[in-house]
Amino acid sequence: FSRAILQAPVYFLPPLLVGTLPVLAPYLRRRPHLAIPVTTYMLLVSFGIGLPASVACFPQMATIDANRVEPEFQYLGRRQLVAENNDGGNSTTITKPYKTFVYNKGL
């Protein structure tokens, strides 16, 4: 589904603009040698506008359960101070494992 959304502006915007702009269609009929450069320019504009808009349709951050990641990451956790000795002795800490991880999906 995401691949279809990413390509939609490039597939639909240039033909729509070339065929429906009242100034552009007659101009290209009189000068057919300019059809390829104008269409190429429209494709570049479609990529420049459509790709960021298409990527923005999808969430950038995602979560995954800790039991679905690699074994060396499953038991990572946050250290919490349970008790602190006032006489300068060792403090008691526990490591509480993460249940889920949040990650950036990127492009």
C-alpha positions in Angstrom: 0.0 0.0 0.0 2.8 2.4 0.9 4.5 2.0 -2.5 1.2 2.9 -4.3 0.8 6.0 -2.3 4.4 7.1 -2.8 4.1 6.8 -6.6 0.6 8.4 -7.0 1.7 12.0 -7.4 4.3 11.1 -10.1 1.8 9.0 -12.0 -1.2 11.3 -11.9 0.0 14.9 -11.5 2.0 15.5 -14.7 -0.6 14.1 -17.2 -3.3 16.0 -15.3 -1.4 19.3 -15.5 -0.3 18.9 -19.1 -3.7 18.0 -20.3 -5.9 20.4 -18.3 -3.9 23.6 -18.0 -5.5 25.9 -20.6 -2.3 27.7 -21.5 0.0 24.6 -21.6 -2.0 22.2 -23.8 -2.3 24.5 -26.9 1.3 25.6 -26.5 2.6 22.0 -26.5 0.4 21.1 -29.6 2.1 24.0 -31.5 5.6 23.0 -30.2 5.7 19.2 -29.9 9.5 19.2 -29.4 8.9 20.8 -26.0 6.6 18.1 -24.7 9.5 15.9 -23.3 11.2 18.8 -21.4 7.9 20.1 -20.0 6.9 16.6 -19.0 10.3 16.0 -17.3 9.9 19.3 -15.5 6.5 18.3 -14.3 7.9 15.0 -13.1 10.5 16.8 -11.1 7.9 19.1 -9.6 5.8 16.1 -8.8 8.6 14.4 -7.0 9.5 17.6 -5.1 5.9 18.2 -3.9 4.4 14.7 -3.9 7.1 12.6 -2.2 7.3 14.6 1.0 3.5 14.8 1.2 3.2 11.0 0.6 5.8 10.2 3.2 4.0 12.4 5.7 1.0 10.1 5.4 2.8 7.4 7.4 3.9 7.6 11.0 7.6 8.0 11.6 7.8 6.4 15.0 6.8 2.8 15.8 6.8 0.5 18.7 7.8 -3.2 19.0 7.4 -5.6 21.9 10.7 -6.5 23.7 10.2 -10.2 23.0 10.3 -9.6 19.2 13.7 -8.0 19.1 17.1 -9.7 19.0 18.0 -11.7 22.1 20.8 -9.4 23.2 18.3 -6.5 23.4 15.4 -8.3 25.0 16.5 -7.7 28.6 17.8 -4.2 28.3 16.3 -2.1 31.1 16.3 1.0 33.2 18.2 0.9 36.5 16.1 2.1 39.5 17.4 3.0 42.9 15.5 0.9 45.5 17.4 1.7 48.7 20.3 4.0 49.5 22.5 3.4 52.5 23.1 6.5 54.6 26.4 5.2 56.0 28.1 5.4 52.6 27.7 1.7 51.8 26.4 0.2 48.6 23.0 1.3 47.3 20.5 -1.2 46.1 19.4 -0.9 42.5 17.4 -3.2 40.3 17.1 -3.3 36.5 13.6 -3.2 35.3 13.4 -4.6 31.7 11.7 -2.6 29.0 8.4 -4.1 27.7 8.3 -2.2 24.5 10.9 -0.3 22.4 10.1 2.9 20.4 12.1 3.4 17.2 12.3 5.7 14.2 11.2 3.9 11.0 13.0 6.3 8.7 12.2 6.2 5.0 
